[in-house]
mmCIF file of C-alpha atoms and ligand atoms in Angstrom:
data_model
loop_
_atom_site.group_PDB
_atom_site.id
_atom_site.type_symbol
_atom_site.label_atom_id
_atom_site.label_comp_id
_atom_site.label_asym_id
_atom_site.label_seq_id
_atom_site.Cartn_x
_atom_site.Cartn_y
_atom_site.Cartn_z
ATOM 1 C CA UNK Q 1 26.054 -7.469 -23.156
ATOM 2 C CA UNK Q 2 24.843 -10.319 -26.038
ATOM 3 C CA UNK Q 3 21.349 -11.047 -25.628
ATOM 4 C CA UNK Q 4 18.685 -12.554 -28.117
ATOM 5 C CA UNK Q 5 17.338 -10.449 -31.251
ATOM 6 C CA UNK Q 6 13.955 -10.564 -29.646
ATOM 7 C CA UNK Q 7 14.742 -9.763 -26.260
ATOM 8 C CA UNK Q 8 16.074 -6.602 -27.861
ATOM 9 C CA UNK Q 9 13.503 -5.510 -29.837
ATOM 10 C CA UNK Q 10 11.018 -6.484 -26.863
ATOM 11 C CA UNK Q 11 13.238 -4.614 -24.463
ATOM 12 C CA UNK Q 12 13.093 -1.431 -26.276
ATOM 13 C CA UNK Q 13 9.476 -1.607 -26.011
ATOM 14 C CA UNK Q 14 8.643 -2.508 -29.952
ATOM 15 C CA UNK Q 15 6.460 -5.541 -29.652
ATOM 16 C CA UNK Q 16 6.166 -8.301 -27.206
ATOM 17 C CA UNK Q 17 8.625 -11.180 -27.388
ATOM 18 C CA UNK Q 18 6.122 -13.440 -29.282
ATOM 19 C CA UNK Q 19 5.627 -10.235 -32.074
ATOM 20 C CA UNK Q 20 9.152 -9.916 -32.331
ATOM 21 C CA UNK Q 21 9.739 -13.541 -33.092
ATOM 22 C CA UNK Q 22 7.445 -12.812 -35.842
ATOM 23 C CA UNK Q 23 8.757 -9.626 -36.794
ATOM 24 C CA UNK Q 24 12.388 -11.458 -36.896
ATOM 25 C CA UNK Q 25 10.970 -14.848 -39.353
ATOM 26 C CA UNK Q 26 9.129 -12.076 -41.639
ATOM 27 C CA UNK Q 27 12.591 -10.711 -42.482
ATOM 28 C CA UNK Q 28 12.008 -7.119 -40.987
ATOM 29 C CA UNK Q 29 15.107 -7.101 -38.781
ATOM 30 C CA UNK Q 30 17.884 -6.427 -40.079
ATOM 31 C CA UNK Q 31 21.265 -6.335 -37.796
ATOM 32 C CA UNK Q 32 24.384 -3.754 -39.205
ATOM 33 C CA UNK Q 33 22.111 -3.314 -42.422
ATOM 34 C CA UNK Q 34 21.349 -7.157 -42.883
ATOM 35 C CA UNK Q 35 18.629 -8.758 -42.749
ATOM 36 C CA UNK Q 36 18.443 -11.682 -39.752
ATOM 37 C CA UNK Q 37 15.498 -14.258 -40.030
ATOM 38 C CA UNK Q 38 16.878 -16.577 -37.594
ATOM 39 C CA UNK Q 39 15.505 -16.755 -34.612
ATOM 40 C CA UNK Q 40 17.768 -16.816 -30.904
ATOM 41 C CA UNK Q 41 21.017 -15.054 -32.717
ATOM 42 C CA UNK Q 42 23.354 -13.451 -30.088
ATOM 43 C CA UNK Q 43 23.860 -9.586 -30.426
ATOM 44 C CA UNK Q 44 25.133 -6.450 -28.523
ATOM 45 C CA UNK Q 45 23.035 -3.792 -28.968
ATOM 46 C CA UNK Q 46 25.786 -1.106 -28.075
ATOM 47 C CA UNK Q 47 27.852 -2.251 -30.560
ATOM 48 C CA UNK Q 48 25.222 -3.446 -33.211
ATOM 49 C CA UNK Q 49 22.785 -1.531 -34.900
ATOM 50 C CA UNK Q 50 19.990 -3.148 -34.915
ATOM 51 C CA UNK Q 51 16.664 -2.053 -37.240
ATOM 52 C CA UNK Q 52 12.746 -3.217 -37.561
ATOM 53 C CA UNK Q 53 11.601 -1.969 -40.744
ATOM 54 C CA UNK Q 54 15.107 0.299 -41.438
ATOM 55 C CA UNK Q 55 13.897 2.382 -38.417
ATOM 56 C CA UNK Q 56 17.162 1.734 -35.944
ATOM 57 C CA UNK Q 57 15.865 0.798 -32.892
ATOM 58 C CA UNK Q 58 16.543 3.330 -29.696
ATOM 59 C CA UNK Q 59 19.350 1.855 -27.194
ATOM 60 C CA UNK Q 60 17.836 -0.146 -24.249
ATOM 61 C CA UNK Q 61 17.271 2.077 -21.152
ATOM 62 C CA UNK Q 62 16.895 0.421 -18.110
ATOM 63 C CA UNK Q 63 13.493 -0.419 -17.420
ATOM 64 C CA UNK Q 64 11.662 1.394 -14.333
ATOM 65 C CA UNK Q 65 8.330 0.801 -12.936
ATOM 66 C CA UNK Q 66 6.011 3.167 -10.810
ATOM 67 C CA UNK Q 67 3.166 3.495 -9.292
ATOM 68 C CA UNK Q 68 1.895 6.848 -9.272
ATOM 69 C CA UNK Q 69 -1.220 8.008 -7.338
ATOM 70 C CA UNK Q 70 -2.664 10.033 -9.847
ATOM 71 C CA UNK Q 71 -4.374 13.690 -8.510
ATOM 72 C CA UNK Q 72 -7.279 15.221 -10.157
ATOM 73 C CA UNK Q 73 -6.760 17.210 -12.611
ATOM 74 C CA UNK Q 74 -4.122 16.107 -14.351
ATOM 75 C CA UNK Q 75 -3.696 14.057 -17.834
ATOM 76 C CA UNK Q 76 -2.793 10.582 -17.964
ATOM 77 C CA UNK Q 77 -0.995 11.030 -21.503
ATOM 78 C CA UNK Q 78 2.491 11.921 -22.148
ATOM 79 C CA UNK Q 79 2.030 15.130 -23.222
ATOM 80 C CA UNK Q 80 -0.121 17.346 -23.908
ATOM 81 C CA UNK Q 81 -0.553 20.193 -27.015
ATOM 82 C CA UNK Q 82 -2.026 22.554 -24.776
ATOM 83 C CA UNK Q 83 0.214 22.532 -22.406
ATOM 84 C CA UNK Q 84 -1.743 20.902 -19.417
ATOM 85 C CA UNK Q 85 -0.313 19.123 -16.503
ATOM 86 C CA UNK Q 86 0.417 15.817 -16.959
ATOM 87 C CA UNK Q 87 1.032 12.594 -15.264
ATOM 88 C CA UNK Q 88 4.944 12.585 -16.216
ATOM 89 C CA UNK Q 89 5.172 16.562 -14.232
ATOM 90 C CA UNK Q 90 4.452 14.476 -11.117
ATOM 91 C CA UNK Q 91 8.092 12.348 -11.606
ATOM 92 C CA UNK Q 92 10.047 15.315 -12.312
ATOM 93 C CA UNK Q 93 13.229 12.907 -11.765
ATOM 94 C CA UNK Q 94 12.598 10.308 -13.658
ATOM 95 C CA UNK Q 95 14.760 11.121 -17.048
ATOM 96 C CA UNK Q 96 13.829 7.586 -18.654
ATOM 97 C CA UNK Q 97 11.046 7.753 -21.477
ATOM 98 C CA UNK Q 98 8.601 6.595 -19.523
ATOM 99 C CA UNK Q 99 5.020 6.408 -20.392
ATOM 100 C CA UNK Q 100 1.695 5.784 -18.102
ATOM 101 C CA UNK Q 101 -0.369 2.183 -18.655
ATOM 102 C CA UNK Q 102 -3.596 2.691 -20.147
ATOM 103 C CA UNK Q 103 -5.386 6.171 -19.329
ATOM 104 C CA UNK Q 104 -7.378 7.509 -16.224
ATOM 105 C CA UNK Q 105 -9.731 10.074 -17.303
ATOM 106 C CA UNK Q 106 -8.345 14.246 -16.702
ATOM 107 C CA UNK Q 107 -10.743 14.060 -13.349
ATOM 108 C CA UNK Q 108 -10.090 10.633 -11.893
ATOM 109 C CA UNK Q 109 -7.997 10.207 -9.630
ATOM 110 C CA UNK Q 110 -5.746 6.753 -8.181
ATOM 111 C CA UNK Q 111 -3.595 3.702 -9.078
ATOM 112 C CA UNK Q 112 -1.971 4.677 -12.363
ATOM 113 C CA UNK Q 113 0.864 2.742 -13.220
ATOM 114 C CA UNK Q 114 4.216 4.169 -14.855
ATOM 115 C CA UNK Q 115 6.856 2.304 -17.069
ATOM 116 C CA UNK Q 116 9.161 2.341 -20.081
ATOM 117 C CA UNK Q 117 8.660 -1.441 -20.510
ATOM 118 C CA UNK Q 118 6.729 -1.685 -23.979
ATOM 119 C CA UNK Q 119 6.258 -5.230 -23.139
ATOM 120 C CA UNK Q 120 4.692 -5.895 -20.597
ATOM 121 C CA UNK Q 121 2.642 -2.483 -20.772
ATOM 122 C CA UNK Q 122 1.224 -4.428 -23.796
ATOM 123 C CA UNK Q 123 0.885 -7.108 -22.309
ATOM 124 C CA UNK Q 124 -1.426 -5.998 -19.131
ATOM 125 C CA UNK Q 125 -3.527 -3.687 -21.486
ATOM 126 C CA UNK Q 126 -4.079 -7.154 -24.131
ATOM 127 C CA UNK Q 127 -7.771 -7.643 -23.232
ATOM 128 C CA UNK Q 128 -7.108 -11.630 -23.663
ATOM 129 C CA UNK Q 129 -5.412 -11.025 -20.256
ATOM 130 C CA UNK Q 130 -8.453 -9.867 -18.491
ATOM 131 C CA UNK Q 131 -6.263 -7.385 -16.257
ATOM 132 C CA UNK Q 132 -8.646 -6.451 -13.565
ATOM 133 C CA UNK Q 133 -9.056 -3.010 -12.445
ATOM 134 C CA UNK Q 134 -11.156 -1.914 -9.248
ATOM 135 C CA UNK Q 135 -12.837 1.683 -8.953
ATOM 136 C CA UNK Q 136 -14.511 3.343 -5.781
ATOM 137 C CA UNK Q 137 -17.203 5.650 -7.476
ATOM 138 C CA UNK Q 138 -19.067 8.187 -5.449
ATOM 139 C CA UNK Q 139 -22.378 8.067 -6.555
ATOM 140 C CA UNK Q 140 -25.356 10.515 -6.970
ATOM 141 C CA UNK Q 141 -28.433 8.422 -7.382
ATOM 142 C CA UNK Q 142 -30.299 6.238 -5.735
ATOM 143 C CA UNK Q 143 -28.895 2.495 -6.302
ATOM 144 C CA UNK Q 144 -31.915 -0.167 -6.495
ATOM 145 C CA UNK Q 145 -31.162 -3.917 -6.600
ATOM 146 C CA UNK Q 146 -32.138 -3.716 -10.551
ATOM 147 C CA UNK Q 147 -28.997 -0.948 -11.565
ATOM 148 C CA UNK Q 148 -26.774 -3.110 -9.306
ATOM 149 C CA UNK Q 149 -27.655 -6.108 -11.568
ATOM 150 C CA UNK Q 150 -27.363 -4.945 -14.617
ATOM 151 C CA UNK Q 151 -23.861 -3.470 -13.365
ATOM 152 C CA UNK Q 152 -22.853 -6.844 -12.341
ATOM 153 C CA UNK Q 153 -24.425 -8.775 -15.502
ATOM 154 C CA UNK Q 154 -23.771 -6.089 -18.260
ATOM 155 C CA UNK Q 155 -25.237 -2.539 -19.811
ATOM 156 C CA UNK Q 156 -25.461 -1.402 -23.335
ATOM 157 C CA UNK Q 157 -23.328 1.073 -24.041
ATOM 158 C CA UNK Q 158 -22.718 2.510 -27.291
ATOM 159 C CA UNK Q 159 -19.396 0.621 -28.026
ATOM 160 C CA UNK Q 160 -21.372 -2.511 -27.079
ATOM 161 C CA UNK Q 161 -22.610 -4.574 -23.853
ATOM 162 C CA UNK Q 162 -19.826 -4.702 -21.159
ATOM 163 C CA UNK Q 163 -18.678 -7.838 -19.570
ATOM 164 C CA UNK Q 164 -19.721 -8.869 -15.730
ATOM 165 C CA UNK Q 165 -18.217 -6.975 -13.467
ATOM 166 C CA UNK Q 166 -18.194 -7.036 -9.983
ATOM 167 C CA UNK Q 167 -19.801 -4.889 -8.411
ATOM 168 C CA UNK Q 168 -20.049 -4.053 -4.396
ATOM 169 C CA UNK Q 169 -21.805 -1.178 -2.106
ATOM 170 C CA UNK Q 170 -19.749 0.183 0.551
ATOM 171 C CA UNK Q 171 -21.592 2.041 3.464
ATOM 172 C CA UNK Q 172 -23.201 5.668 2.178
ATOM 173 C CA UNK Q 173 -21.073 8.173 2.529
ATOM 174 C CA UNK Q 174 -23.221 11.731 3.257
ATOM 175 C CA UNK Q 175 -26.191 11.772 0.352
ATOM 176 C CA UNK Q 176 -23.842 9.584 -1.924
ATOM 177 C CA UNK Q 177 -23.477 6.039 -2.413
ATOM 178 C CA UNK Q 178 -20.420 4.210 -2.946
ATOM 179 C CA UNK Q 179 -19.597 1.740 -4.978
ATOM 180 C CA UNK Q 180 -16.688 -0.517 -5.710
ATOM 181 C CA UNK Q 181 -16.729 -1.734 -9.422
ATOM 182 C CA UNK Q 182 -13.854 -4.506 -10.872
ATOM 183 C CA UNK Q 183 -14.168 -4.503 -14.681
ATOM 184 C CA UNK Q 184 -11.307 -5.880 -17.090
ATOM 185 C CA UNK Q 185 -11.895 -4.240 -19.838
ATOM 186 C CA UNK Q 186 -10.448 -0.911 -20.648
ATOM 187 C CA UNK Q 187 -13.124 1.325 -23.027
ATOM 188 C CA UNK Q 188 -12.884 5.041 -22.659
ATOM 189 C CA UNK Q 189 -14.483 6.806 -19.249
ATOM 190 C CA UNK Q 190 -16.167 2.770 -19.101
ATOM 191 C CA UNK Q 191 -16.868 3.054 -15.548
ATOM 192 C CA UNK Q 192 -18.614 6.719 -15.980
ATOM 193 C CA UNK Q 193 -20.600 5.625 -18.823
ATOM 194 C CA UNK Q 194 -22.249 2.242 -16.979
ATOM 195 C CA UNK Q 195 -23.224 4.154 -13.810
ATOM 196 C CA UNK Q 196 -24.926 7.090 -16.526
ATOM 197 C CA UNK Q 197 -26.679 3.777 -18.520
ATOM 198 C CA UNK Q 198 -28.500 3.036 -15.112
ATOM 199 C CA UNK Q 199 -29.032 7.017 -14.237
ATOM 200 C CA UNK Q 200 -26.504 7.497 -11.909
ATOM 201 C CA UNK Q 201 -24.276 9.961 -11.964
ATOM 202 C CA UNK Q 202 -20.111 9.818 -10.767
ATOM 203 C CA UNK Q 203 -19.344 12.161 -8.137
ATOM 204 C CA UNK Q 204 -15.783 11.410 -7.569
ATOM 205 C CA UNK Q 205 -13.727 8.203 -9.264
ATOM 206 C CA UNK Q 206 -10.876 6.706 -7.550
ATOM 207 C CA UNK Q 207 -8.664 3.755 -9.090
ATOM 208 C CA UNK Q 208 -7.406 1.161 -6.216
ATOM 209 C CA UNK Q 209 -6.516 -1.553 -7.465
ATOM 210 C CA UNK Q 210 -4.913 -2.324 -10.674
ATOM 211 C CA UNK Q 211 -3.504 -5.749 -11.946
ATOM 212 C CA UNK Q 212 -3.316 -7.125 -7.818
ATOM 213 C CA UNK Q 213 -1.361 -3.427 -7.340
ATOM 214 C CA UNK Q 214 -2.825 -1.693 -4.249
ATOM 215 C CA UNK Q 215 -2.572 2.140 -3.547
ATOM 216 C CA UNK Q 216 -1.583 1.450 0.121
ATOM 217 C CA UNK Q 217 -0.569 4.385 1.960
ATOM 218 C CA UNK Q 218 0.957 6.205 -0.740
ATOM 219 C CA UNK Q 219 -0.435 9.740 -0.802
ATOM 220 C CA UNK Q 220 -2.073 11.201 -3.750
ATOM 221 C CA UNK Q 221 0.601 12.875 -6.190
ATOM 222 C CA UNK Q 222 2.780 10.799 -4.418
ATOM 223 C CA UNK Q 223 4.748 7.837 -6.512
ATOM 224 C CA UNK Q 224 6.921 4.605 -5.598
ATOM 225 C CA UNK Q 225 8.778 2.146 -7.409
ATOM 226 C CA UNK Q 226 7.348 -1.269 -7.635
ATOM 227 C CA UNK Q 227 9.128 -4.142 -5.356
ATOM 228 C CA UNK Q 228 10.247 -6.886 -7.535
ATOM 229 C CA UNK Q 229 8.105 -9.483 -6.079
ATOM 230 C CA UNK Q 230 5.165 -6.932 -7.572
ATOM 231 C CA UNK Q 231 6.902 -6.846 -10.681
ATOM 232 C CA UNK Q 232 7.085 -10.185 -10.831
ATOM 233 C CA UNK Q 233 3.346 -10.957 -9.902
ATOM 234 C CA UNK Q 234 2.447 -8.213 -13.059
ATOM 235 C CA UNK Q 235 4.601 -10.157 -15.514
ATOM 236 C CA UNK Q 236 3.003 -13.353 -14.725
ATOM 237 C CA UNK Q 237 -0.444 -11.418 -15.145
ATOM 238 C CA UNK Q 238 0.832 -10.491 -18.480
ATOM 239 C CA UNK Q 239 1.570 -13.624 -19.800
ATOM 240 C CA UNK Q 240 5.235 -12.849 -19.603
ATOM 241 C CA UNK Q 241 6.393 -15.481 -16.838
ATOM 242 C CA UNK Q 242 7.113 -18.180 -19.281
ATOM 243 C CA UNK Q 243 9.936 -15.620 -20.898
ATOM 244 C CA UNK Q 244 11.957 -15.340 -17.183
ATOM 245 C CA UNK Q 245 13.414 -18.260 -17.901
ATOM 246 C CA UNK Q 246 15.016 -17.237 -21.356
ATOM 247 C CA UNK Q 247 16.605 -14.204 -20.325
HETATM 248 N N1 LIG T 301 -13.595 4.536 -16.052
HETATM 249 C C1 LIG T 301 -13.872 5.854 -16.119
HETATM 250 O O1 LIG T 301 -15.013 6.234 -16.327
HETATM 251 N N2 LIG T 301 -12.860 6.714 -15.978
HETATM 252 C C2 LIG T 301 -11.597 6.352 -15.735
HETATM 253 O O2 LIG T 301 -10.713 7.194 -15.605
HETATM 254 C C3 LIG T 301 -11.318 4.972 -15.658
HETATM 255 C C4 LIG T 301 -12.335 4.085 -15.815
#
């Protein structure tokens, strides 16, 4: 099937359609060993072999999209070196190269969500997007109006101040409070590290909600493929609705 140079390369999960365009004009794509710096040429790429920087580009797969409800315990990477249980054991089926978008920590469990479509897992991660992603932390300390404030408003961490965020209590549960936090920005253990700013310390972290994805019913270590009209509502979120039309 003939489809534009940059759908390609964005379809293999290179760069986003935009960076491809750019890739294509800066004469880094070269099609059967020569270089194309038009933009919108027609190829197949099972018949063509198509290179960004003389590095042939992998033949498209069909994209797949899950949701996973991640279990504790496990690593939201690929792989690991040390032979660890990962995220990807959980979709023993699943023979596409798929990899998870953005990282829950090793003990946090919930929402993760599970593609091989470079694209738009660059595009909901691009912090110009604001993606937002909602936590329920279990809490051990006691939460006075100030902490929840400076939640909401910002703390300094030592990668800098975070953004608002909202931030809700649900009823106690036991000796613990909960809390449901919606940040969009994606630092490392972020949501750990702002409760430990105000002296509180995480109990138990659960993603539910990611990008307007909900965990539902789905059980934990459990996964699902996403309905299109989901699919659709993430591309939008990532800035990729304007490119429906040109496919
Ligand atoms: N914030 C954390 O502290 N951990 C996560 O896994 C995700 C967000």
């Amino acid at each position: 099937m003939e489809e534009r140079l940059q759908k390609i390369i964005s379809g293999a999960g290179i760069a986003s359609r935009r960076a491809a365009e750019q890739m294509i004009l800066a004469g880094r794509v070269s099609v059967d060993g020569r270089v194309v710096t038009e933009l919108g040429t027609k190829w197949d790429a099972a018949l063509h072999e198509i290179a960004v920087d003389g590095r042939p580009i992998g033949r498209q797969e069909r994209r797949v999209y899950f949701l996973l409800n991640k279990p504790k315990g496990c690593l939201s990477s690929a792989k690991d070196g040390r032979g660890r249980k990962t995220v990807l054991d959980l979709l023993p089926e699943v023979r596409a190269r798929v990899y998870p978008v953005g990282r829950l920590d090793y003990q946090t469990e919930g929402l993760l969500l599970i593609t091989n479509d470079g694209a738009l897992m660059q595009g909901l991660l691009h912090p110009k997007y604001e993606v937002e992603k909602t936590y329920l932390a279990k809490v051990d300390g006691a939460l006075t109006e100030d902490k929840l404030k400076m939640l909401r408003e910002g703390v300094p961490l030592e990668d800098g101040m975070t953004a608002p965020a909202k931030v809700r209590m649900l009823p106690e549960k036991g000796r613990f409070s909960q809390v449901e936090v919606t940040i969009h920005e994606g630092r490392n253990r972020q949501v750990r590290r702002m409760f430990a700013a105000v002296g509180c310390d995480v109990r138990r972290l659960e993603r539910v909600r990611f990008a307007g994805l909900e965990l539902g019913e789905l059980a934990r270590g459990r996964h699902r493929e996403l309905t299109e009209s989901e699919l659709a509502k993430l591309r939008a979120l990532a800035g990729m609705a304007d490119e429906e039309g040109k496919r």
